[in-house]
CSV table of C-alpha atoms in Angstrom, one decimal:
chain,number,residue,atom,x,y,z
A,21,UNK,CA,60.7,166.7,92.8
A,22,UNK,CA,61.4,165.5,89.4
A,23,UNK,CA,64.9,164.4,90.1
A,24,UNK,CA,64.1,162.4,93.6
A,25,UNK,CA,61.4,160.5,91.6
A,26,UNK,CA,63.9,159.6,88.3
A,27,UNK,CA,66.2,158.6,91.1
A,28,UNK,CA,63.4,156.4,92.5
A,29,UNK,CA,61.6,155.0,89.7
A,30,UNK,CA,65.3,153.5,88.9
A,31,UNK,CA,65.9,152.1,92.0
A,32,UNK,CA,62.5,150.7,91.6
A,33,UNK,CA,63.1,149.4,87.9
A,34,UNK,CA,66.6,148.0,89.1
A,35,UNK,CA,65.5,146.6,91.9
A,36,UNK,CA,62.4,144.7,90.1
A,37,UNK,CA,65.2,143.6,87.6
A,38,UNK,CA,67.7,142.4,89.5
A,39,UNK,CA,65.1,140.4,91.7
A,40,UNK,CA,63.5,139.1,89.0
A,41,UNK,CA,67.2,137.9,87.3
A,42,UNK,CA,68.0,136.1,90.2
A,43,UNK,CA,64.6,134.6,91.2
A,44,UNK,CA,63.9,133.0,87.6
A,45,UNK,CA,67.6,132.0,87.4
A,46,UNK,CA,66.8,129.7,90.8
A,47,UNK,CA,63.4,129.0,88.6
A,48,UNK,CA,64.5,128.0,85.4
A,49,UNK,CA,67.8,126.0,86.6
A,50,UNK,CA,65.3,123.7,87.6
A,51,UNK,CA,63.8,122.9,84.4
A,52,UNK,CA,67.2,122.9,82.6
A,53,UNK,CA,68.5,120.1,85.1
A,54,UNK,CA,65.4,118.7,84.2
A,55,UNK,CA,66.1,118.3,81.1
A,56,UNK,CA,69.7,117.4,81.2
A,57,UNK,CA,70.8,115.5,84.0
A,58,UNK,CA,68.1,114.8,87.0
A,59,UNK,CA,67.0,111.8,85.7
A,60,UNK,CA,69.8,109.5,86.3
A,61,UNK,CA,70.8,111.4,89.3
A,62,UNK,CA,67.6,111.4,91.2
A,63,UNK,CA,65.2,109.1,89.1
A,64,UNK,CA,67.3,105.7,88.1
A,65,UNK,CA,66.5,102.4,87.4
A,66,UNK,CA,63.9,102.6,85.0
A,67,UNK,CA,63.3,103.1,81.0
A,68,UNK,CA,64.6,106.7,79.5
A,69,UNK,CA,61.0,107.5,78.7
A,70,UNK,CA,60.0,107.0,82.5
A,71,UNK,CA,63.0,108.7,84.5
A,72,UNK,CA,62.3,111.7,81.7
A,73,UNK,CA,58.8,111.8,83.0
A,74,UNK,CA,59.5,111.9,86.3
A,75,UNK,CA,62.5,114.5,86.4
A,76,UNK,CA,59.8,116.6,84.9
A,77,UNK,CA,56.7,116.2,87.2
A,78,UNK,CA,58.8,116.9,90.0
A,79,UNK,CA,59.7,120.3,87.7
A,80,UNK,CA,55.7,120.8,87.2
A,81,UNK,CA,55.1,120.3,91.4
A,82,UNK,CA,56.9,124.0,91.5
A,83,UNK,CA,53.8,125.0,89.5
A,84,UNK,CA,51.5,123.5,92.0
A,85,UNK,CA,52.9,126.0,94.9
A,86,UNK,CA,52.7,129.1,92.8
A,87,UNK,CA,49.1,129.7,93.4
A,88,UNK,CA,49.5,129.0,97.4
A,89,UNK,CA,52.7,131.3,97.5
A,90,UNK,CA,51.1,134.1,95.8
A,91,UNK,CA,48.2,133.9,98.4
A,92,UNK,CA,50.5,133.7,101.1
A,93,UNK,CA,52.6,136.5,100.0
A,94,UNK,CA,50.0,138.6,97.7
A,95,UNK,CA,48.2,138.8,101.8
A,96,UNK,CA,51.4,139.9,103.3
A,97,UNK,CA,52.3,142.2,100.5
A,98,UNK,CA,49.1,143.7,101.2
A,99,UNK,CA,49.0,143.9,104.9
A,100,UNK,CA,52.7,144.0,105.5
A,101,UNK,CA,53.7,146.0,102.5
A,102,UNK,CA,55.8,145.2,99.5
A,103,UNK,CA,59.1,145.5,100.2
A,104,UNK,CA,59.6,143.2,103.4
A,105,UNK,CA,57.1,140.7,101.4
A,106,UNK,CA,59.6,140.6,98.2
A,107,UNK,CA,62.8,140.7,100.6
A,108,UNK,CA,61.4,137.4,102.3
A,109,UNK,CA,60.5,135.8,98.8
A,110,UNK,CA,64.0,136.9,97.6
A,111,UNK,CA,65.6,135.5,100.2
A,112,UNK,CA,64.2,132.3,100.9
A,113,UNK,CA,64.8,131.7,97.7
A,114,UNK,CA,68.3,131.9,97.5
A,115,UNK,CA,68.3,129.7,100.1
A,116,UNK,CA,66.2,126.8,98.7
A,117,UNK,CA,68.3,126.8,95.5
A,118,UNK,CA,71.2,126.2,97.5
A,119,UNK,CA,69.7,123.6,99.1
A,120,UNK,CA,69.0,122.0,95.9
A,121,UNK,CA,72.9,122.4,94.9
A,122,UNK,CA,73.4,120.3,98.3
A,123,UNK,CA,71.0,117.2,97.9
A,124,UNK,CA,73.2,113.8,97.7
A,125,UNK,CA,71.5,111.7,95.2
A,126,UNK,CA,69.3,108.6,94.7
A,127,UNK,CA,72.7,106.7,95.0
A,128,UNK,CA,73.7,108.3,98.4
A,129,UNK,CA,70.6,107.9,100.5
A,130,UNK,CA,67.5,105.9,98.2
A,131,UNK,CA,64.6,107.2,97.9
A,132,UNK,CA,64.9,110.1,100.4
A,133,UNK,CA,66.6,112.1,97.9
A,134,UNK,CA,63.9,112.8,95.3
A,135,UNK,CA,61.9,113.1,98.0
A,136,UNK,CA,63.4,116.1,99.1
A,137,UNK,CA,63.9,117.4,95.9
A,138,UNK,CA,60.0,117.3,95.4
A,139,UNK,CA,59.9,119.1,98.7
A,140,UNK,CA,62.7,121.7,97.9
A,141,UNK,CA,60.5,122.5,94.4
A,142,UNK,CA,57.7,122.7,96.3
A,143,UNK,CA,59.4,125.8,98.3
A,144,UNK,CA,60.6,127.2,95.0
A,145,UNK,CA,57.3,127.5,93.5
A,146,UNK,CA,56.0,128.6,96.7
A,147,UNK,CA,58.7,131.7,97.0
A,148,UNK,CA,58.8,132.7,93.1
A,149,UNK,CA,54.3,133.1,93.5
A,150,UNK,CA,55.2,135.8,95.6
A,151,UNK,CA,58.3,137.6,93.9
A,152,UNK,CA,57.1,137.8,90.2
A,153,UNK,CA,53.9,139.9,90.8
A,154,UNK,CA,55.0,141.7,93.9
A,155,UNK,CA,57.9,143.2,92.1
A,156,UNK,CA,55.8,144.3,89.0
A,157,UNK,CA,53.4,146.0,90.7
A,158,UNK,CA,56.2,147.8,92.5
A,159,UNK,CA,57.2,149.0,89.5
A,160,UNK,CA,53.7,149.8,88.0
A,161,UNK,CA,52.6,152.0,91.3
A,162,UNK,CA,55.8,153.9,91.1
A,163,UNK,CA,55.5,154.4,87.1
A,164,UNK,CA,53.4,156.8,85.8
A,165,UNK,CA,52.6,158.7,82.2
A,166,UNK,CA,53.7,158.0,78.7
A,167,UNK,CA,56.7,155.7,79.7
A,168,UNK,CA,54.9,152.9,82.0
A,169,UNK,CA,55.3,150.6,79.4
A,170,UNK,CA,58.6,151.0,78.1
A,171,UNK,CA,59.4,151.0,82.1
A,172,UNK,CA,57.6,147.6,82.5
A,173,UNK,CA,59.2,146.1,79.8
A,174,UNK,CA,62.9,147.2,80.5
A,175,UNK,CA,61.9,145.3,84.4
A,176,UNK,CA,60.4,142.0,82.6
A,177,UNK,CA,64.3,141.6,80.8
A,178,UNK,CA,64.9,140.4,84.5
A,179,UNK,CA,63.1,137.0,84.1
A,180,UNK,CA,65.2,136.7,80.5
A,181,UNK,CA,68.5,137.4,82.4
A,182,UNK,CA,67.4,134.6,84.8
A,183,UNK,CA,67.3,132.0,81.7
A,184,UNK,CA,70.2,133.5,80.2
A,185,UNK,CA,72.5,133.1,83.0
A,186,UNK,CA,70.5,129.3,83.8
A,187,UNK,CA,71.5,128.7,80.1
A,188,UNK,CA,75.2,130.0,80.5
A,189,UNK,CA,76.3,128.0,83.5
A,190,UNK,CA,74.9,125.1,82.4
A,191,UNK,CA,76.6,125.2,78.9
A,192,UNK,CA,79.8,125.7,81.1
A,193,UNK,CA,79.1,122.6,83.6
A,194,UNK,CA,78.1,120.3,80.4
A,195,UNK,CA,81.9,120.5,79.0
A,196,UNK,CA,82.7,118.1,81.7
A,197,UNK,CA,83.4,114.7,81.4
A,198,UNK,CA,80.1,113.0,82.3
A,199,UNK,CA,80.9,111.2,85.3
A,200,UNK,CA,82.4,114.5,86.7
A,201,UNK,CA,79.1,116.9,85.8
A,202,UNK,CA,77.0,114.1,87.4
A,203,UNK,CA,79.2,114.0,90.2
A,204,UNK,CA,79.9,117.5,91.4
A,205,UNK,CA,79.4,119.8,88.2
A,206,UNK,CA,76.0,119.9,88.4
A,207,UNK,CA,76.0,121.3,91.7
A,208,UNK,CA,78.0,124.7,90.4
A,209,UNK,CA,74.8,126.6,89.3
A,210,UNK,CA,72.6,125.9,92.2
A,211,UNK,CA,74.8,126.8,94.8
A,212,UNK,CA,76.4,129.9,93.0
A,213,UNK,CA,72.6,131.5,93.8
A,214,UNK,CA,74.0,132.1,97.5
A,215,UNK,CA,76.0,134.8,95.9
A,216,UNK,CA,73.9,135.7,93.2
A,217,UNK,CA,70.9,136.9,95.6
A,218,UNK,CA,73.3,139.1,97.8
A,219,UNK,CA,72.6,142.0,95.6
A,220,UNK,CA,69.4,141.7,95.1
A,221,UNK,CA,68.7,141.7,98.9
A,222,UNK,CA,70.8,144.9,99.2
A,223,UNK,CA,68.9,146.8,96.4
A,224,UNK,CA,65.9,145.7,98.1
A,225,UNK,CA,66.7,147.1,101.3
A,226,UNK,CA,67.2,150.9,99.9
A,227,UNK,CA,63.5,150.9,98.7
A,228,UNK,CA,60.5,152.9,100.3
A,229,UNK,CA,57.0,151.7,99.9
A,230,UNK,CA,55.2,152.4,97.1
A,231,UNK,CA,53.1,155.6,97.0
A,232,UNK,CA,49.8,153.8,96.6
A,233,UNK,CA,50.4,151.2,99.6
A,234,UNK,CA,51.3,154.0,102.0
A,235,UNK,CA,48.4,156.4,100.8
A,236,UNK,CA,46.4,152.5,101.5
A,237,UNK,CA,47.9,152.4,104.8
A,238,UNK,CA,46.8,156.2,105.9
A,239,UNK,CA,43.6,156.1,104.9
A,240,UNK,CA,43.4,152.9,106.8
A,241,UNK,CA,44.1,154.2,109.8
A,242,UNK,CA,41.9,157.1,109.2
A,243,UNK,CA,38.8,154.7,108.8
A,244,UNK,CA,39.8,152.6,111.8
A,245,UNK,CA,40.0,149.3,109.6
A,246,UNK,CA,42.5,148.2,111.5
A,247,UNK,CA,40.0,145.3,112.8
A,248,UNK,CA,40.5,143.3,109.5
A,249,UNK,CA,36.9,142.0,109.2
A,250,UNK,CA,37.9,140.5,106.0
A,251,UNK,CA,40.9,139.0,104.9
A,252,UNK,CA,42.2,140.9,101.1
A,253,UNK,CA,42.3,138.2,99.1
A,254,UNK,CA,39.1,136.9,100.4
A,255,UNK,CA,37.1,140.0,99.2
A,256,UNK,CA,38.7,140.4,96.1
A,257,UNK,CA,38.1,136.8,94.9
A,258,UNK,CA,34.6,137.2,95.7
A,259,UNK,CA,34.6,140.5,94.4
A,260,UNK,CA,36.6,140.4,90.9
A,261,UNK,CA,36.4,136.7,90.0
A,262,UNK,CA,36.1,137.8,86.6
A,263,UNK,CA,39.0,139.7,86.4
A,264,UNK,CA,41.3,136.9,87.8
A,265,UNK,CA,39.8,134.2,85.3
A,266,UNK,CA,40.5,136.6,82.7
A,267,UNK,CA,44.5,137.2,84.2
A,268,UNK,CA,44.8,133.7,84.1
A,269,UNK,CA,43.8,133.6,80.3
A,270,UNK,CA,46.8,135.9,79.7
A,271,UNK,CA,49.1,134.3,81.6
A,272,UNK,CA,48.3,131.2,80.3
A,273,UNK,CA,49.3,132.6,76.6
A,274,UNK,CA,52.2,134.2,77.4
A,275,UNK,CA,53.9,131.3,79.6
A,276,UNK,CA,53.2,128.5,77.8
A,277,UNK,CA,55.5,129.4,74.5
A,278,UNK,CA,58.6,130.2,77.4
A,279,UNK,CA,58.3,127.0,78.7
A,280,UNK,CA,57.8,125.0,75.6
A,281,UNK,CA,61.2,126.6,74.0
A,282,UNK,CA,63.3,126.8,76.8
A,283,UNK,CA,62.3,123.3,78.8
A,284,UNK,CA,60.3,121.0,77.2
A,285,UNK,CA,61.9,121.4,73.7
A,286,UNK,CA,65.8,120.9,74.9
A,287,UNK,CA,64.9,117.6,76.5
A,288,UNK,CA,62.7,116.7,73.2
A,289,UNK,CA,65.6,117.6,70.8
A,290,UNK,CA,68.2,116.0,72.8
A,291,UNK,CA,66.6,112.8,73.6
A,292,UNK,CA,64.6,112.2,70.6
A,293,UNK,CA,65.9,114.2,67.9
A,294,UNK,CA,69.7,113.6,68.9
A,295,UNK,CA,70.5,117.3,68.8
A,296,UNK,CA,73.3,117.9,70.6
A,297,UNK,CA,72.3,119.9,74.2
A,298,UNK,CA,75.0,122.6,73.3
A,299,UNK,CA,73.4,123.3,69.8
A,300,UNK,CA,69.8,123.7,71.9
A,301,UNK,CA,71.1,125.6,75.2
A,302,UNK,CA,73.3,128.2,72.6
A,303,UNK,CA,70.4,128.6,70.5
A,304,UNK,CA,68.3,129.7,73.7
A,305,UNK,CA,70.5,131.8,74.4
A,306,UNK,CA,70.8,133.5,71.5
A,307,UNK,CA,67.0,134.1,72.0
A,308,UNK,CA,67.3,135.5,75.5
A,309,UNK,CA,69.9,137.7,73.9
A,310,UNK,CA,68.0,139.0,70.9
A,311,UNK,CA,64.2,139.6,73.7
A,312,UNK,CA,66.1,142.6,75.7
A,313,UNK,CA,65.7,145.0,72.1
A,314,UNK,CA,62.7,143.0,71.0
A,315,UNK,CA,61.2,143.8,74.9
A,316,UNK,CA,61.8,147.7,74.7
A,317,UNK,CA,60.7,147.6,71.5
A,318,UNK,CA,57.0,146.4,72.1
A,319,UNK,CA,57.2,148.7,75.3
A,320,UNK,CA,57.5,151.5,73.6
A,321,UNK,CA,54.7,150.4,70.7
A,322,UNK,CA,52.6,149.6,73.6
A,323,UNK,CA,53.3,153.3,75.1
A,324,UNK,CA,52.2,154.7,71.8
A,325,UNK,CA,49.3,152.3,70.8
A,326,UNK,CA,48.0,150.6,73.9
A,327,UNK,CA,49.1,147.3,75.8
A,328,UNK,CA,45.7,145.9,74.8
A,329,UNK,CA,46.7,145.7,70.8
A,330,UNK,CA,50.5,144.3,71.5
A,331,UNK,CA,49.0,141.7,73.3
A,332,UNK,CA,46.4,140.8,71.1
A,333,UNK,CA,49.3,140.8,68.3
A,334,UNK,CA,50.8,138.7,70.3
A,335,UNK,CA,48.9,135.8,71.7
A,336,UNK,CA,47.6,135.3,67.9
A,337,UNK,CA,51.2,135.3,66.5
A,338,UNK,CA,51.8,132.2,69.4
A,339,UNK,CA,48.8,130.2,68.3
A,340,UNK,CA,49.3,130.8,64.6
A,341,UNK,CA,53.2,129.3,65.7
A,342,UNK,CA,52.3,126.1,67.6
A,343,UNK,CA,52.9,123.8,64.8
A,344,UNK,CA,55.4,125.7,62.7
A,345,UNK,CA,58.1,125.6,65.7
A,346,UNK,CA,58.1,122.0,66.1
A,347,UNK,CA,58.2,121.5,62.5
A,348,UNK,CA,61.0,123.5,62.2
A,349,UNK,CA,62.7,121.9,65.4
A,350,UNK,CA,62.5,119.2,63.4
A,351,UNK,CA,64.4,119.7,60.6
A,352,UNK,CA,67.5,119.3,62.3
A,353,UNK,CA,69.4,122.7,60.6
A,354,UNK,CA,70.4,125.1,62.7
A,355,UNK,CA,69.6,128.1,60.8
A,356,UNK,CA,65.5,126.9,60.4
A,357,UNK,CA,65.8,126.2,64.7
A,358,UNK,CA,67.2,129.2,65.3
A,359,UNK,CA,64.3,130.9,62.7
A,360,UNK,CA,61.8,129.2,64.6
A,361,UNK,CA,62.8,130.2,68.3
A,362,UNK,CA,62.9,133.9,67.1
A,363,UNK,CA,59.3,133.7,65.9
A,364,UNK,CA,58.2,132.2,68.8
A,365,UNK,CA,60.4,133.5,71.6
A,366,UNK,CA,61.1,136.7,70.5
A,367,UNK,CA,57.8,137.9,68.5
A,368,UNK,CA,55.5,136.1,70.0
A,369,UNK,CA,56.2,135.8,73.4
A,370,UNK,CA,58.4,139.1,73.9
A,371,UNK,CA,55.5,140.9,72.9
A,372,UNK,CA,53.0,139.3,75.1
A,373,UNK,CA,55.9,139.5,78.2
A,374,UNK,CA,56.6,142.9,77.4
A,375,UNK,CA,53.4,144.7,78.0
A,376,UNK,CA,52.0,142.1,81.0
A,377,UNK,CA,52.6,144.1,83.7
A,378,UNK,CA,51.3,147.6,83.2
A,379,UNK,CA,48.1,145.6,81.4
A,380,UNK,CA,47.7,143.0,83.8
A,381,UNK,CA,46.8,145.8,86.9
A,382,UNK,CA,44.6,147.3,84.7
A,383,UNK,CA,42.0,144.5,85.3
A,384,UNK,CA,41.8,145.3,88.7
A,385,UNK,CA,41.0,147.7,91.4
A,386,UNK,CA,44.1,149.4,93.0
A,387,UNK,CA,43.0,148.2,96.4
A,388,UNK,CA,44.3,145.0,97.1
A,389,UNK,CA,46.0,144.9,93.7
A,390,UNK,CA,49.1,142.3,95.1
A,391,UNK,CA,46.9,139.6,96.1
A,392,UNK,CA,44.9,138.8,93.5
A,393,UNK,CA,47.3,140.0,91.0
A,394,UNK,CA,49.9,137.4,91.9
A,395,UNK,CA,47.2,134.5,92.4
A,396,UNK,CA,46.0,135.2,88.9
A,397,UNK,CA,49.3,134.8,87.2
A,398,UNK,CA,50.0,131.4,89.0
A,399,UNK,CA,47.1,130.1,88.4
A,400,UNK,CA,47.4,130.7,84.7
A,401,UNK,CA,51.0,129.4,85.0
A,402,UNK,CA,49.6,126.1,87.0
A,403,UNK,CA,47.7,125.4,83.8
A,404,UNK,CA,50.4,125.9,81.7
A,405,UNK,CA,52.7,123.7,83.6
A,406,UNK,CA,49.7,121.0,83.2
A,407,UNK,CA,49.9,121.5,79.5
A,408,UNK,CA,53.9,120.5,79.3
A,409,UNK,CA,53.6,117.1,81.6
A,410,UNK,CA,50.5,116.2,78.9
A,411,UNK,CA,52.6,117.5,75.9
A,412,UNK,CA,55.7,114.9,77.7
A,413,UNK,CA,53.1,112.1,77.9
A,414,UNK,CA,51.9,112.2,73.8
């Protein structure tokens, strides 16, 4: 018994991982073409300033979907199960960043092109509410005893591998000549996700449900509640309202340093420091490198001395960091940047990242977990998406 469920728990941990890789890498691509070459390509004609700002509220609209996505799929996850939900959400992902890769620009067909690039965001968004918390909680329901953190935190290292292959193929693509990366280099990361997903979508496949949707699923067919008289996410919004706000709070702390290193601050540094992109894009990478020790480390902490200490360790090493990093982003040398990403990046948020999905399900009742689970952390990332377009705006 002990050997079938190693051998399942690290299907289950691989699989989360590997989803969560390739998802975020469709994800964060986004936000580093953002920030390096959307502008001109889909937004031209008007001041630096403005084409910035609009490359990055069409990057903010995928934060808008999250919270529909995850109440589409946290329904399905819950009705349908979690594995066909997360195979859809995979999928259809893969697809849409190809897409993207496919788009002729502002130059080829007007206005039609950012258009469908808002459009094509809007599906991304969409998919990635469903992927992020479905595959967690796989991971959480199959986990159990002393090692759920550690377990959780070796599957979060997905999301990091996702940035840190973003990162790679874009410092590749930028050692074109310009006219050549705006031309056809740019294309190279989005439509290499067409390959990328394959495996993810095979590992996928192998999986069983988790013990605690099918034990769900018999005693619902034991009660005869086959008749639905309330949708899932329905009674568990009315029911733990308190408990999503409070999700949302979390998320909120925990996304909003990611996103202000790894997006936001490569288009500030480049455009109005004059860093050069490489300098930016190799010291994020250096970060993603440096968060898969820094995430097993706080996994097993939080196995020994509770999730709920990390991550109050955590979010009050971000706040206590909110001025310090852009001070240090703005001295220019590259060994007080690269101090200043660690702190943030690999103390502060690692920490907080680490230990998010074996607290997070702790909030909530078992039943029903996927729904509200997911619609809690994309709400809290909506807000923190809001933050970043204000943040461009100062």
């Amino acid at each position: 018994m002990s050997g079938t469920y190693n051998t399942t728990i690290r299907r289950v941990v691989i699989s989360a991982w590997i989803g969560n890789s390739i998802e975020y890498y469709d994800f964060l691509l986004y936000g580093l073409a953002s920030a390096l070459v959307f502008g001109p390509l889909f937004f031209p004609g008007a001041s630096p300033f403005t084409v910035t700002l609009s490359s990055f509220a069409s990057f903010g609209v995928g934060f808008i979907s999250r919270p529909l996505g995850a109440l589409f799929f946290g329904n399905r996850g819950d009705t349908l199960g979690r594995k066909n939900t997360l195979l859809i959400t995979l999928g259809g992902m893969g697809a849409v960043t190809f897409l993207i890769g496919c788009l002729p620009s502002y130059a080829s067909i007007g206005a039609l092109a950012p258009a469908l690039l808002v459009i094509l965001r809007f599906l991304q968004g969409f998919l990635v509410g469903g992927e992020w918390g479905g595959a967690m909680l796989m991971v959480v329901e199959y986990a159990v005893g002393k090692h759920r953190g550690r377990l959780s935190a070796l599957s979060q290292t997905g999301g990091l591998t996702g940035q840190l292959l973003a990162t790679g193929v874009f410092i590749f693509v930028t050692q074109l000549p310009e006219e050549e990366l705006l031309s056809w280099g740019w294309r190279i990361p989005f439509l290499l996700s067409a390959l990328l997903v394959l495996p993810g979508l095979y590992m996928r496949h192998r999986l069983d449900e988790t013990p605690v949707f099918r034990a769900f699923k018999k005693q619902q067919a034991i009660n005869h509640m086959q008749q639905r008289e309330e949708r899932p996410v329905v009674k568990v919004v009315r029911e733990q309202w308190r408990s999503i706000l409070l999700i949302m709070i979390l998320r909120f702390a925990e996304s909003v340093p990611f996103f202000l290193a790894t997006v936001f601050a490569v288009s500030w540094a480049t455009t109005q420091l004059g860093i050069a992109s490489l300098t930016i894009l190799y010291i994020v990478m250096f970060t993603c490198l440096l968060a898969y020790p820094m995430h097993m480390l706080f996994g097993i902490v939080s196995d020994r001395r509770g999730c709920r200490q990390v991550y109050i360790f955590g979010a009050l090493f971000v706040a206590a960091m909110a001025f310090p990093f852009f001070w240090l982003l703005e001295s220019r040398s590259l060994i007080l940047m690269i101090v200043g990403y660690v702190l943030l990046i690999n103390i502060g948020h690692n920490s907080l990242n680490a230990v998010q999905p074996s607290f997070s399900p702790d909030c909530f009742i078992r039943l029903y977990a996927i729904a509200v689970h997911q619609l809690a952390l994309s709400w809290g990332r909506l807000w923190q998406g809001d933050s970043h377009r204000l943040s461009l705006k100062r």
